[in-house]
PDB file of C-alpha atoms and ligand atoms in Angstrom:
ATOM      1  CA  MET D  23       0.002  -0.115  -0.195  1.00 61.00           C
ATOM      2  CA  PRO D  24       1.452   3.318  -0.775  1.00 64.00           C
ATOM      3  CA  ASP D  25       2.703   5.090   2.021  1.00 70.00           C
ATOM      4  CA  ILE D  26       1.102   8.693   1.740  1.00 69.00           C
ATOM      5  CA  ASP D  27       2.821   9.998   5.094  1.00 72.00           C
ATOM      6  CA  ASP D  28       6.148   9.613   3.398  1.00 75.00           C
ATOM      7  CA  VAL D  29       5.359  11.881   0.312  1.00 76.00           C
ATOM      8  CA  GLN D  30       8.041  14.700   0.297  1.00 78.00           C
ATOM      9  CA  ASP D  31       7.686  17.798  -1.858  1.00 80.00           C
ATOM     10  CA  GLY D  32      10.140  17.413  -4.710  1.00 81.00           C
ATOM     11  CA  LYS D  33      13.096  19.732  -5.129  1.00 82.00           C
ATOM     12  CA  GLN D  34      14.522  18.919  -8.805  1.00 88.00           C
ATOM     13  CA  TYR D  35      12.302  20.848 -10.580  1.00 91.00           C
ATOM     14  CA  HIS D  36      14.945  22.480 -12.671  1.00 94.00           C
ATOM     15  CA  VAL D  37      12.827  25.702 -13.202  1.00 93.00           C
ATOM     16  CA  GLY D  38      14.397  27.473 -15.726  1.00 93.00           C
ATOM     17  CA  VAL D  39      15.785  24.780 -17.878  1.00 94.00           C
ATOM     18  CA  PRO D  40      13.735  24.267 -20.983  1.00 94.00           C
ATOM     19  CA  MET D  41      12.798  20.918 -21.857  1.00 93.00           C
ATOM     20  CA  GLU D  42      14.392  19.776 -25.119  1.00 92.00           C
ATOM     21  CA  ALA D  43      12.592  19.240 -28.327  1.00 90.00           C
ATOM     22  CA  LYS D  44      14.558  17.193 -30.178  1.00 92.00           C
ATOM     23  CA  ALA D  45      14.162  16.251 -33.694  1.00 95.00           C
ATOM     24  CA  PHE D  46      13.966  12.607 -34.421  1.00 97.00           C
ATOM     25  CA  PHE D  47      17.513  11.522 -36.122  1.00 98.00           C
ATOM     26  CA  LEU D  48      15.721   9.745 -38.869  1.00 98.00           C
ATOM     27  CA  LYS D  49      14.927  11.449 -42.266  1.00 97.00           C
ATOM     28  CA  GLY D  50      11.101  12.576 -42.580  1.00 97.00           C
ATOM     29  CA  SER D  51       9.945  10.726 -39.433  1.00 97.00           C
ATOM     30  CA  ASN D  52       9.987  13.175 -36.835  1.00 96.00           C
ATOM     31  CA  SER D  53       5.997  13.384 -37.078  1.00 96.00           C
ATOM     32  CA  LEU D  54       5.376   9.875 -36.222  1.00 97.00           C
ATOM     33  CA  ASP D  55       3.910   8.733 -33.004  1.00 97.00           C
ATOM     34  CA  TRP D  56       6.321   7.172 -30.151  1.00 97.00           C
ATOM     35  CA  GLY D  57       6.181   3.302 -30.548  1.00 98.00           C
ATOM     36  CA  ILE D  58       6.881   3.540 -34.477  1.00 98.00           C
ATOM     37  CA  LYS D  59       9.885   6.217 -33.821  1.00 98.00           C
ATOM     38  CA  ASN D  60      11.182   3.740 -30.943  1.00 98.00           C
ATOM     39  CA  ARG D  61      11.012   0.877 -33.250  1.00 98.00           C
ATOM     40  CA  LEU D  62      12.490   2.627 -36.092  1.00 98.00           C
ATOM     41  CA  ALA D  63      15.199   3.464 -33.520  1.00 98.00           C
ATOM     42  CA  ARG D  64      15.669  -0.454 -32.955  1.00 98.00           C
ATOM     43  CA  ILE D  65      16.453  -1.072 -36.619  1.00 98.00           C
ATOM     44  CA  PHE D  66      18.543   2.030 -37.058  1.00 98.00           C
ATOM     45  CA  SER D  67      20.976   3.211 -35.099  1.00 98.00           C
ATOM     46  CA  PRO D  68      20.712   6.155 -33.487  1.00 98.00           C
ATOM     47  CA  THR D  69      24.337   7.362 -33.375  1.00 98.00           C
ATOM     48  CA  THR D  70      24.917   6.714 -37.104  1.00 98.00           C
ATOM     49  CA  GLY D  71      21.261   7.244 -38.624  1.00 98.00           C
ATOM     50  CA  ARG D  72      22.094   3.598 -40.519  1.00 98.00           C
ATOM     51  CA  THR D  73      21.242   0.246 -40.349  1.00 98.00           C
ATOM     52  CA  VAL D  74      22.733  -3.031 -41.691  1.00 98.00           C
ATOM     53  CA  MET D  75      19.855  -5.633 -42.141  1.00 98.00           C
ATOM     54  CA  LEU D  76      20.444  -8.976 -42.944  1.00 98.00           C
ATOM     55  CA  ALA D  77      17.586 -10.356 -45.617  1.00 98.00           C
ATOM     56  CA  VAL D  78      16.643 -13.842 -45.505  1.00 98.00           C
ATOM     57  CA  ASP D  79      13.236 -14.088 -47.088  1.00 97.00           C
ATOM     58  CA  HIS D  80      14.204 -15.277 -50.264  1.00 93.00           C
ATOM     59  CA  GLY D  81      12.186 -18.188 -49.942  1.00 90.00           C
ATOM     60  CA  TYR D  82       8.929 -16.583 -49.860  1.00 90.00           C
ATOM     61  CA  PHE D  83       9.347 -16.913 -53.698  1.00 84.00           C
ATOM     62  CA  GLN D  84      12.052 -19.084 -54.558  1.00 90.00           C
ATOM     63  CA  GLY D  85      12.333 -21.793 -52.275  1.00 85.00           C
ATOM     64  CA  PRO D  86      15.325 -23.007 -50.509  1.00 91.00           C
ATOM     65  CA  THR D  87      17.757 -20.546 -51.952  1.00 92.00           C
ATOM     66  CA  THR D  88      21.676 -21.248 -51.808  1.00 91.00           C
ATOM     67  CA  GLY D  89      22.765 -20.413 -48.407  1.00 93.00           C
ATOM     68  CA  LEU D  90      19.063 -20.541 -46.753  1.00 93.00           C
ATOM     69  CA  GLU D  91      18.514 -24.183 -46.950  1.00 94.00           C
ATOM     70  CA  ARG D  92      19.045 -24.799 -43.191  1.00 96.00           C
ATOM     71  CA  ILE D  93      18.167 -20.957 -41.304  1.00 96.00           C
ATOM     72  CA  ASP D  94      18.340 -22.632 -37.942  1.00 96.00           C
ATOM     73  CA  LEU D  95      22.255 -23.421 -38.938  1.00 96.00           C
ATOM     74  CA  ASN D  96      23.051 -21.175 -41.516  1.00 96.00           C
ATOM     75  CA  ILE D  97      21.338 -17.964 -40.275  1.00 97.00           C
ATOM     76  CA  VAL D  98      21.040 -17.853 -36.440  1.00 97.00           C
ATOM     77  CA  PRO D  99      24.866 -17.402 -35.885  1.00 96.00           C
ATOM     78  CA  LEU D 100      24.760 -14.458 -38.047  1.00 97.00           C
ATOM     79  CA  VAL D 101      22.051 -12.453 -36.166  1.00 97.00           C
ATOM     80  CA  PRO D 102      24.061 -11.071 -33.760  1.00 97.00           C
ATOM     81  CA  TYR D 103      26.317  -9.107 -36.398  1.00 97.00           C
ATOM     82  CA  ALA D 104      23.190  -7.503 -37.874  1.00 98.00           C
ATOM     83  CA  ASP D 105      20.955  -4.782 -36.981  1.00 98.00           C
ATOM     84  CA  ALA D 106      17.592  -6.299 -38.008  1.00 98.00           C
ATOM     85  CA  LEU D 107      16.874  -9.557 -39.682  1.00 98.00           C
ATOM     86  CA  MET D 108      14.278  -9.642 -42.581  1.00 98.00           C
ATOM     87  CA  ILE D 109      12.332 -12.689 -42.566  1.00 98.00           C
ATOM     88  CA  THR D 110       8.925 -14.406 -43.434  1.00 98.00           C
ATOM     89  CA  ARG D 111       6.650 -15.681 -40.557  1.00 98.00           C
ATOM     90  CA  GLY D 112       7.280 -19.216 -41.561  1.00 97.00           C
ATOM     91  CA  ALA D 113      10.968 -18.657 -41.101  1.00 98.00           C
ATOM     92  CA  LEU D 114      10.787 -16.843 -38.051  1.00 98.00           C
ATOM     93  CA  ARG D 115       8.395 -19.193 -36.056  1.00 98.00           C
ATOM     94  CA  THR D 116      10.034 -22.453 -37.154  1.00 98.00           C
ATOM     95  CA  SER D 117      13.642 -21.258 -37.050  1.00 97.00           C
ATOM     96  CA  ILE D 118      14.605 -18.542 -35.130  1.00 98.00           C
ATOM     97  CA  PRO D 119      14.842 -18.722 -31.277  1.00 98.00           C
ATOM     98  CA  PRO D 120      12.273 -16.216 -29.530  1.00 97.00           C
ATOM     99  CA  GLU D 121      15.282 -15.233 -27.517  1.00 97.00           C
ATOM    100  CA  MET D 122      16.931 -13.213 -29.985  1.00 96.00           C
ATOM    101  CA  GLN D 123      16.835  -9.896 -29.263  1.00 96.00           C
ATOM    102  CA  LYS D 124      17.134  -8.033 -32.842  1.00 98.00           C
ATOM    103  CA  PRO D 125      14.202  -6.389 -34.347  1.00 98.00           C
ATOM    104  CA  VAL D 126      12.372  -8.125 -36.969  1.00 98.00           C
ATOM    105  CA  VAL D 127      11.287  -6.535 -40.229  1.00 98.00           C
ATOM    106  CA  LEU D 128       8.389  -9.049 -41.370  1.00 98.00           C
ATOM    107  CA  ARG D 129       8.069  -9.829 -44.988  1.00 98.00           C
ATOM    108  CA  CYS D 130       4.162  -9.258 -45.329  1.00 97.00           C
ATOM    109  CA  SER D 131       3.680  -9.632 -49.065  1.00 92.00           C
ATOM    110  CA  GLY D 132       3.881 -12.802 -50.974  1.00 91.00           C
ATOM    111  CA  GLY D 133       1.519 -15.043 -52.984  1.00 80.00           C
ATOM    112  CA  GLN D 134       3.761 -15.668 -56.284  1.00 88.00           C
ATOM    113  CA  SER D 135       6.363 -17.942 -56.987  1.00 83.00           C
ATOM    114  CA  MET D 136       9.482 -17.471 -59.205  1.00 90.00           C
ATOM    115  CA  LEU D 137       7.663 -19.712 -61.795  1.00 86.00           C
ATOM    116  CA  LYS D 138       4.915 -17.146 -62.224  1.00 85.00           C
ATOM    117  CA  GLU D 139       4.607 -13.549 -62.379  1.00 84.00           C
ATOM    118  CA  LEU D 140       6.654 -12.212 -59.845  1.00 86.00           C
ATOM    119  CA  SER D 141       4.386  -8.878 -59.302  1.00 86.00           C
ATOM    120  CA  ASN D 142       1.132 -10.952 -58.765  1.00 88.00           C
ATOM    121  CA  GLU D 143       1.446 -10.402 -54.955  1.00 90.00           C
ATOM    122  CA  LEU D 144      -1.026  -9.765 -52.070  1.00 94.00           C
ATOM    123  CA  VAL D 145      -0.870  -9.224 -48.098  1.00 96.00           C
ATOM    124  CA  ALA D 146       0.090 -12.111 -46.817  1.00 95.00           C
ATOM    125  CA  VAL D 147       0.427 -11.578 -43.096  1.00 97.00           C
ATOM    126  CA  ASP D 148      -2.382 -10.073 -40.841  1.00 96.00           C
ATOM    127  CA  ILE D 149      -1.574  -6.934 -38.831  1.00 98.00           C
ATOM    128  CA  GLN D 150      -2.693  -9.029 -35.604  1.00 98.00           C
ATOM    129  CA  ASP D 151       0.420 -11.618 -36.772  1.00 98.00           C
ATOM    130  CA  ALA D 152       2.573  -8.960 -37.072  1.00 98.00           C
ATOM    131  CA  LEU D 153       1.641  -8.072 -33.613  1.00 98.00           C
ATOM    132  CA  ARG D 154       2.119 -11.306 -32.128  1.00 98.00           C
ATOM    133  CA  LEU D 155       5.391 -11.800 -33.677  1.00 98.00           C
ATOM    134  CA  ASN D 156       6.796  -8.294 -32.146  1.00 98.00           C
ATOM    135  CA  ALA D 157       7.503  -7.067 -35.472  1.00 98.00           C
ATOM    136  CA  ALA D 158       9.415  -3.750 -35.495  1.00 98.00           C
ATOM    137  CA  ALA D 159       8.525  -3.025 -39.328  1.00 98.00           C
ATOM    138  CA  MET D 160       6.561  -4.978 -41.936  1.00 98.00           C
ATOM    139  CA  ALA D 161       8.214  -5.331 -45.753  1.00 98.00           C
ATOM    140  CA  VAL D 162       6.109  -5.002 -48.640  1.00 98.00           C
ATOM    141  CA  GLN D 163       7.347  -5.549 -52.386  1.00 97.00           C
ATOM    142  CA  VAL D 164       6.117  -2.716 -54.873  1.00 96.00           C
ATOM    143  CA  TYR D 165       6.300  -3.125 -58.559  1.00 95.00           C
ATOM    144  CA  ILE D 166       6.310   0.093 -60.219  1.00 94.00           C
ATOM    145  CA  GLY D 167       5.701  -0.542 -64.056  1.00 92.00           C
ATOM    146  CA  GLY D 168       5.325  -4.395 -63.255  1.00 91.00           C
ATOM    147  CA  GLU D 169       2.161  -5.855 -64.483  1.00 90.00           C
ATOM    148  CA  HIS D 170       0.604  -5.901 -61.245  1.00 91.00           C
ATOM    149  CA  GLU D 171       1.646  -2.471 -60.252  1.00 91.00           C
ATOM    150  CA  HIS D 172      -1.656  -1.315 -58.819  1.00 93.00           C
ATOM    151  CA  GLN D 173      -2.490  -4.356 -56.899  1.00 95.00           C
ATOM    152  CA  SER D 174       1.250  -4.041 -55.370  1.00 96.00           C
ATOM    153  CA  VAL D 175       0.809  -0.327 -54.450  1.00 97.00           C
ATOM    154  CA  GLY D 176      -2.586  -1.245 -52.871  1.00 97.00           C
ATOM    155  CA  ASN D 177      -0.666  -3.783 -50.899  1.00 98.00           C
ATOM    156  CA  LEU D 178       1.541  -1.307 -49.460  1.00 98.00           C
ATOM    157  CA  VAL D 179      -1.503   0.957 -48.671  1.00 98.00           C
ATOM    158  CA  LYS D 180      -2.935  -1.614 -46.628  1.00 98.00           C
ATOM    159  CA  VAL D 181      -0.070  -2.476 -45.036  1.00 98.00           C
ATOM    160  CA  VAL D 182       0.831   1.503 -43.922  1.00 98.00           C
ATOM    161  CA  ASP D 183      -2.902   1.887 -42.971  1.00 98.00           C
ATOM    162  CA  ALA D 184      -2.743  -1.468 -40.703  1.00 98.00           C
ATOM    163  CA  GLY D 185       0.875  -0.407 -39.315  1.00 98.00           C
ATOM    164  CA  ASN D 186      -0.488   3.136 -38.518  1.00 98.00           C
ATOM    165  CA  GLN D 187      -2.957   1.955 -36.339  1.00 98.00           C
ATOM    166  CA  TYR D 188      -0.271   0.134 -34.097  1.00 98.00           C
ATOM    167  CA  GLY D 189       2.683   1.960 -34.649  1.00 98.00           C
ATOM    168  CA  ILE D 190       4.433  -0.521 -36.588  1.00 98.00           C
ATOM    169  CA  ALA D 191       6.565   0.607 -39.464  1.00 98.00           C
ATOM    170  CA  THR D 192       6.265  -0.140 -43.236  1.00 98.00           C
ATOM    171  CA  LEU D 193       9.315  -1.211 -45.614  1.00 98.00           C
ATOM    172  CA  ALA D 194       8.680  -0.520 -48.981  1.00 98.00           C
ATOM    173  CA  VAL D 195      10.769  -2.955 -51.333  1.00 98.00           C
ATOM    174  CA  THR D 196      11.011  -1.814 -54.934  1.00 96.00           C
ATOM    175  CA  GLY D 197      10.600  -5.274 -56.839  1.00 89.00           C
ATOM    176  CA  VAL D 198      12.109  -4.928 -60.568  1.00 81.00           C
ATOM    177  CA  GLY D 199      10.931  -7.281 -63.221  1.00 70.00           C
ATOM    178  CA  LYS D 200      13.134  -8.481 -65.584  1.00 66.00           C
ATOM    179  CA  GLU D 201      11.946  -6.167 -68.271  1.00 68.00           C
ATOM    180  CA  LEU D 202      12.732  -2.938 -66.361  1.00 72.00           C
ATOM    181  CA  VAL D 203      16.121  -0.943 -66.164  1.00 81.00           C
ATOM    182  CA  ARG D 204      17.397  -0.410 -62.713  1.00 86.00           C
ATOM    183  CA  ASP D 205      18.477   3.063 -63.698  1.00 92.00           C
ATOM    184  CA  SER D 206      18.143   6.678 -61.392  1.00 95.00           C
ATOM    185  CA  ARG D 207      14.971   7.425 -63.204  1.00 95.00           C
ATOM    186  CA  TYR D 208      13.409   4.124 -62.621  1.00 95.00           C
ATOM    187  CA  LEU D 209      14.718   4.108 -59.132  1.00 96.00           C
ATOM    188  CA  GLY D 210      14.082   7.417 -58.443  1.00 97.00           C
ATOM    189  CA  LEU D 211      10.154   6.925 -59.595  1.00 96.00           C
ATOM    190  CA  ALA D 212       9.639   3.811 -57.706  1.00 97.00           C
ATOM    191  CA  THR D 213      11.208   5.068 -54.378  1.00 98.00           C
ATOM    192  CA  ARG D 214       9.354   7.971 -54.420  1.00 98.00           C
ATOM    193  CA  ILE D 215       5.834   6.796 -54.968  1.00 98.00           C
ATOM    194  CA  CYS D 216       6.476   4.328 -52.170  1.00 98.00           C
ATOM    195  CA  ALA D 217       7.289   7.096 -49.928  1.00 98.00           C
ATOM    196  CA  GLU D 218       4.328   9.383 -50.890  1.00 98.00           C
ATOM    197  CA  MET D 219       2.384   6.275 -50.404  1.00 98.00           C
ATOM    198  CA  GLY D 220       3.481   6.309 -46.914  1.00 98.00           C
ATOM    199  CA  ALA D 221       6.237   3.604 -46.633  1.00 98.00           C
ATOM    200  CA  HIS D 222       8.310   4.622 -43.586  1.00 98.00           C
ATOM    201  CA  PHE D 223      11.534   3.351 -45.415  1.00 98.00           C
ATOM    202  CA  VAL D 224      12.243   2.121 -48.768  1.00 98.00           C
ATOM    203  CA  LYS D 225      14.654  -0.594 -49.919  1.00 98.00           C
ATOM    204  CA  THR D 226      15.762  -0.155 -53.909  1.00 97.00           C
ATOM    205  CA  TYR D 227      19.127  -1.323 -55.698  1.00 97.00           C
ATOM    206  CA  TYR D 228      22.055   0.864 -56.107  1.00 97.00           C
ATOM    207  CA  CYS D 229      22.599   2.306 -59.547  1.00 96.00           C
ATOM    208  CA  GLU D 230      26.283   3.510 -60.971  1.00 95.00           C
ATOM    209  CA  SER D 231      24.805   6.830 -61.970  1.00 96.00           C
ATOM    210  CA  GLY D 232      22.642   9.147 -60.089  1.00 97.00           C
ATOM    211  CA  PHE D 233      21.827   7.054 -56.985  1.00 98.00           C
ATOM    212  CA  SER D 234      22.417  10.454 -55.125  1.00 98.00           C
ATOM    213  CA  ARG D 235      19.501  11.639 -56.842  1.00 98.00           C
ATOM    214  CA  VAL D 236      17.481   8.505 -55.885  1.00 98.00           C
ATOM    215  CA  ALA D 237      18.130   9.255 -52.280  1.00 98.00           C
ATOM    216  CA  ALA D 238      17.776  12.815 -52.203  1.00 98.00           C
ATOM    217  CA  ALA D 239      14.364  12.665 -53.566  1.00 98.00           C
ATOM    218  CA  CYS D 240      12.863  10.214 -51.547  1.00 98.00           C
ATOM    219  CA  PRO D 241      11.926  11.927 -48.252  1.00 98.00           C
ATOM    220  CA  VAL D 242      12.222   8.852 -46.252  1.00 98.00           C
ATOM    221  CA  PRO D 243      15.485   6.546 -45.145  1.00 98.00           C
ATOM    222  CA  VAL D 244      16.547   4.584 -48.361  1.00 98.00           C
ATOM    223  CA  LEU D 245      18.536   1.171 -47.935  1.00 98.00           C
ATOM    224  CA  ILE D 246      19.931  -0.823 -51.101  1.00 98.00           C
ATOM    225  CA  ALA D 247      19.767  -4.797 -51.638  1.00 96.00           C
ATOM    226  CA  GLY D 248      22.740  -6.784 -52.259  1.00 94.00           C
ATOM    227  CA  GLY D 249      21.358  -8.360 -55.251  1.00 94.00           C
ATOM    228  CA  LYS D 250      23.463 -11.248 -57.043  1.00 95.00           C
ATOM    229  CA  LYS D 251      26.417 -12.457 -55.353  1.00 97.00           C
ATOM    230  CA  LEU D 252      29.507 -10.424 -55.825  1.00 98.00           C
ATOM    231  CA  PRO D 253      33.127 -10.826 -55.108  1.00 98.00           C
ATOM    232  CA  GLU D 254      33.499  -9.281 -51.433  1.00 98.00           C
ATOM    233  CA  LEU D 255      35.364  -6.160 -52.532  1.00 98.00           C
ATOM    234  CA  ASP D 256      33.227  -5.338 -55.131  1.00 98.00           C
ATOM    235  CA  ALA D 257      30.158  -5.638 -52.620  1.00 98.00           C
ATOM    236  CA  LEU D 258      31.917  -3.616 -50.053  1.00 98.00           C
ATOM    237  CA  ARG D 259      32.577  -1.034 -52.704  1.00 98.00           C
ATOM    238  CA  MET D 260      28.814  -0.893 -53.482  1.00 98.00           C
ATOM    239  CA  ALA D 261      27.594  -0.678 -50.151  1.00 98.00           C
ATOM    240  CA  TYR D 262      30.307   2.117 -49.892  1.00 98.00           C
ATOM    241  CA  ARG D 263      29.311   4.183 -52.634  1.00 98.00           C
ATOM    242  CA  ALA D 264      25.582   4.033 -51.864  1.00 98.00           C
ATOM    243  CA  VAL D 265      26.343   5.168 -48.097  1.00 98.00           C
ATOM    244  CA  ASP D 266      28.213   8.148 -49.297  1.00 98.00           C
ATOM    245  CA  GLU D 267      25.818   8.962 -51.869  1.00 98.00           C
ATOM    246  CA  GLY D 268      22.983   9.176 -49.103  1.00 98.00           C
ATOM    247  CA  ALA D 269      21.842   5.501 -48.580  1.00 98.00           C
ATOM    248  CA  ALA D 270      20.760   4.976 -44.758  1.00 98.00           C
ATOM    249  CA  GLY D 271      22.329   1.407 -44.849  1.00 98.00           C
ATOM    250  CA  VAL D 272      21.792  -2.036 -46.530  1.00 98.00           C
ATOM    251  CA  ASP D 273      19.537  -4.827 -46.465  1.00 98.00           C
ATOM    252  CA  MET D 274      21.570  -7.689 -47.565  1.00 98.00           C
ATOM    253  CA  GLY D 275      21.224 -10.952 -48.444  1.00 98.00           C
ATOM    254  CA  ARG D 276      23.148 -12.933 -50.743  1.00 97.00           C
ATOM    255  CA  ASN D 277      26.055 -11.377 -50.390  1.00 98.00           C
ATOM    256  CA  VAL D 278      26.497 -12.285 -46.974  1.00 98.00           C
ATOM    257  CA  PHE D 279      24.958 -15.604 -46.664  1.00 97.00           C
ATOM    258  CA  GLN D 280      26.159 -16.860 -49.659  1.00 97.00           C
ATOM    259  CA  CYS D 281      29.812 -15.848 -48.959  1.00 97.00           C
ATOM    260  CA  GLU D 282      31.973 -18.301 -47.840  1.00 95.00           C
ATOM    261  CA  ALA D 283      32.794 -16.262 -44.631  1.00 97.00           C
ATOM    262  CA  PRO D 284      29.374 -14.507 -44.005  1.00 97.00           C
ATOM    263  CA  MET D 285      30.188 -13.637 -40.410  1.00 97.00           C
ATOM    264  CA  ALA D 286      33.343 -11.760 -41.509  1.00 97.00           C
ATOM    265  CA  MET D 287      31.491 -10.512 -44.348  1.00 98.00           C
ATOM    266  CA  LEU D 288      28.927  -9.184 -42.427  1.00 98.00           C
ATOM    267  CA  GLN D 289      31.212  -7.773 -40.032  1.00 98.00           C
ATOM    268  CA  ALA D 290      33.165  -5.874 -42.934  1.00 98.00           C
ATOM    269  CA  VAL D 291      29.517  -4.633 -44.087  1.00 98.00           C
ATOM    270  CA  ARG D 292      29.006  -3.001 -40.591  1.00 98.00           C
ATOM    271  CA  ALA D 293      32.606  -1.281 -40.864  1.00 98.00           C
ATOM    272  CA  VAL D 294      31.650   0.514 -44.204  1.00 98.00           C
ATOM    273  CA  VAL D 295      28.222   1.404 -43.323  1.00 98.00           C
ATOM    274  CA  HIS D 296      28.247   2.590 -39.541  1.00 98.00           C
ATOM    275  CA  GLU D 297      32.024   3.812 -39.721  1.00 98.00           C
ATOM    276  CA  LYS D 298      32.042   4.785 -43.152  1.00 97.00           C
ATOM    277  CA  GLU D 299      35.610   2.604 -43.636  1.00 98.00           C
ATOM    278  CA  LYS D 300      36.299   2.642 -47.276  1.00 98.00           C
ATOM    279  CA  PRO D 301      36.109  -0.555 -49.194  1.00 98.00           C
ATOM    280  CA  GLU D 302      39.522  -1.836 -49.634  1.00 98.00           C
ATOM    281  CA  LYS D 303      40.087  -1.404 -45.496  1.00 98.00           C
ATOM    282  CA  ALA D 304      36.890  -3.143 -44.737  1.00 98.00           C
ATOM    283  CA  TYR D 305      38.205  -6.174 -47.328  1.00 98.00           C
ATOM    284  CA  GLU D 306      41.428  -6.328 -45.215  1.00 97.00           C
ATOM    285  CA  LEU D 307      39.221  -6.623 -42.196  1.00 97.00           C
ATOM    286  CA  PHE D 308      37.108  -9.389 -44.060  1.00 97.00           C
ATOM    287  CA  LEU D 309      40.239 -11.130 -44.807  1.00 97.00           C
ATOM    288  CA  SER D 310      41.408 -11.129 -41.288  1.00 95.00           C
ATOM    289  CA  LEU D 311      38.323 -12.230 -39.444  1.00 96.00           C
ATOM    290  CA  LYS D 312      37.788 -15.071 -42.605  1.00 93.00           C
ATOM    291  CA  ASN D 313      40.276 -17.013 -40.805  1.00 86.00           C
ATOM    292  CA  GLN D 314      38.383 -16.856 -37.586  1.00 81.00           C
ATOM    293  CA  ASP D 315      34.740 -17.476 -39.378  1.00 72.00           C
ATOM    294  CA  ALA D 316      33.521 -20.907 -38.221  1.00 66.00           C
ATOM    295  CA  PHE D 317      31.477 -21.153 -41.296  1.00 69.00           C
ATOM    296  CA  ALA D 318      34.404 -20.748 -43.419  1.00 65.00           C
ATOM    297  CA  ALA D 319      36.213 -23.644 -41.792  1.00 58.00           C
ATOM    298  CA  GLN D 320      33.170 -25.644 -42.409  1.00 65.00           C
ATOM    299  CA  ARG D 321      32.808 -24.809 -46.123  1.00 59.00           C
ATOM    300  CA  SER D 322      36.548 -24.916 -46.905  1.00 51.00           C
TER     301      SER D 322
HETATM  302  C1  LIG G  15      14.010  -9.980 -52.084  1.00 88.83           C
HETATM  303  O1  LIG G  15      12.791 -10.067 -52.733  1.00 88.83           O
HETATM  304  C2  LIG G  15      13.926  -9.957 -50.850  1.00 88.83           C
HETATM  305  O2  LIG G  15      13.097  -8.865 -50.454  1.00 88.83           O
HETATM  306  C3  LIG G  15      15.558  -9.947 -50.277  1.00 88.83           C
HETATM  307  O3  LIG G  15      15.495  -9.846 -49.218  1.00 88.83           O
HETATM  308  C4  LIG G  15      16.479  -8.819 -50.951  1.00 88.83           C
HETATM  309  O4  LIG G  15      16.424  -8.621 -52.402  1.00 88.83           O
HETATM  310  C5  LIG G  15      17.809  -8.730 -50.639  1.00 88.83           C
HETATM  311  O5  LIG G  15      18.367  -9.552 -50.580  1.00 88.83           O
HETATM  312  P1  LIG G  15      19.805  -9.659 -51.594  1.00 88.83           P
HETATM  313  O6  LIG G  15      20.596  -8.725 -50.815  1.00 88.83           O
HETATM  314  O7  LIG G  15      19.922 -11.020 -51.890  1.00 88.83           O
HETATM  315  O8  LIG G  15      19.485  -8.871 -52.929  1.00 88.83           O
END
């Protein structure tokens, strides 16, 4: 029972010290509510403003992708080196221990396979299930210029509306069909539409020319996907250029989990993204860590 006889007048009012009204550190996010900002601050480092997300959701349309055959064995040991994990609910529930402390970016669109038209997606997770899974954000693929463009933008809108009710952020992922060119004009169009439709952050691809304009014209943070497996130094160079030209980090999959030393690679990517380490230096770090990487030993 509260002891009301012991209630004393406080003295530490700091009268004359105005309470600070700090702007939230992430681009375009200042007007959001506390819960969604808190979730975003778990995904993005409040120190650097950037993130290294590990994307392992590829199975949602392409099945047991190389490197993701066993998420319980191949991915769980990598999670401590990532800032956030992008994953489907099926893989999360079955293969990731709930003791994991990293924020989950839950893949919430799907419904097609690589055997059919990729843009033919629907919202594949209910907001209640995203809440049960303690998702920090929900991810939706958007196919601007794709056969089912309208439907995919509709999926984004539905997920943003549901997430806004509960303070869960939405990541829009710009999907590019085979027929579309990944140049700055296209990526600028796709990322801007996603932000205007309410996405809280957007994942797209890096382009050699004009990426800084893509990032500048998108009013929310932009991340890059890694894309197909590249030689490690090339992947680190791409991440460096992207961050240098305005990306708020990476959401990288194959260039990490298909690397022969994925733990070493993830740490090298972190050095580039969070410390702006030059790619050549980060590659040296990769080589030095490679020898200690348990996966590299297994795979050699
Ligand atoms: C693709 O559909 C998935 O959303 C992946 O998460 C994304 O492409 C990033 O993975 P990667 O770096 O392998 O391209």
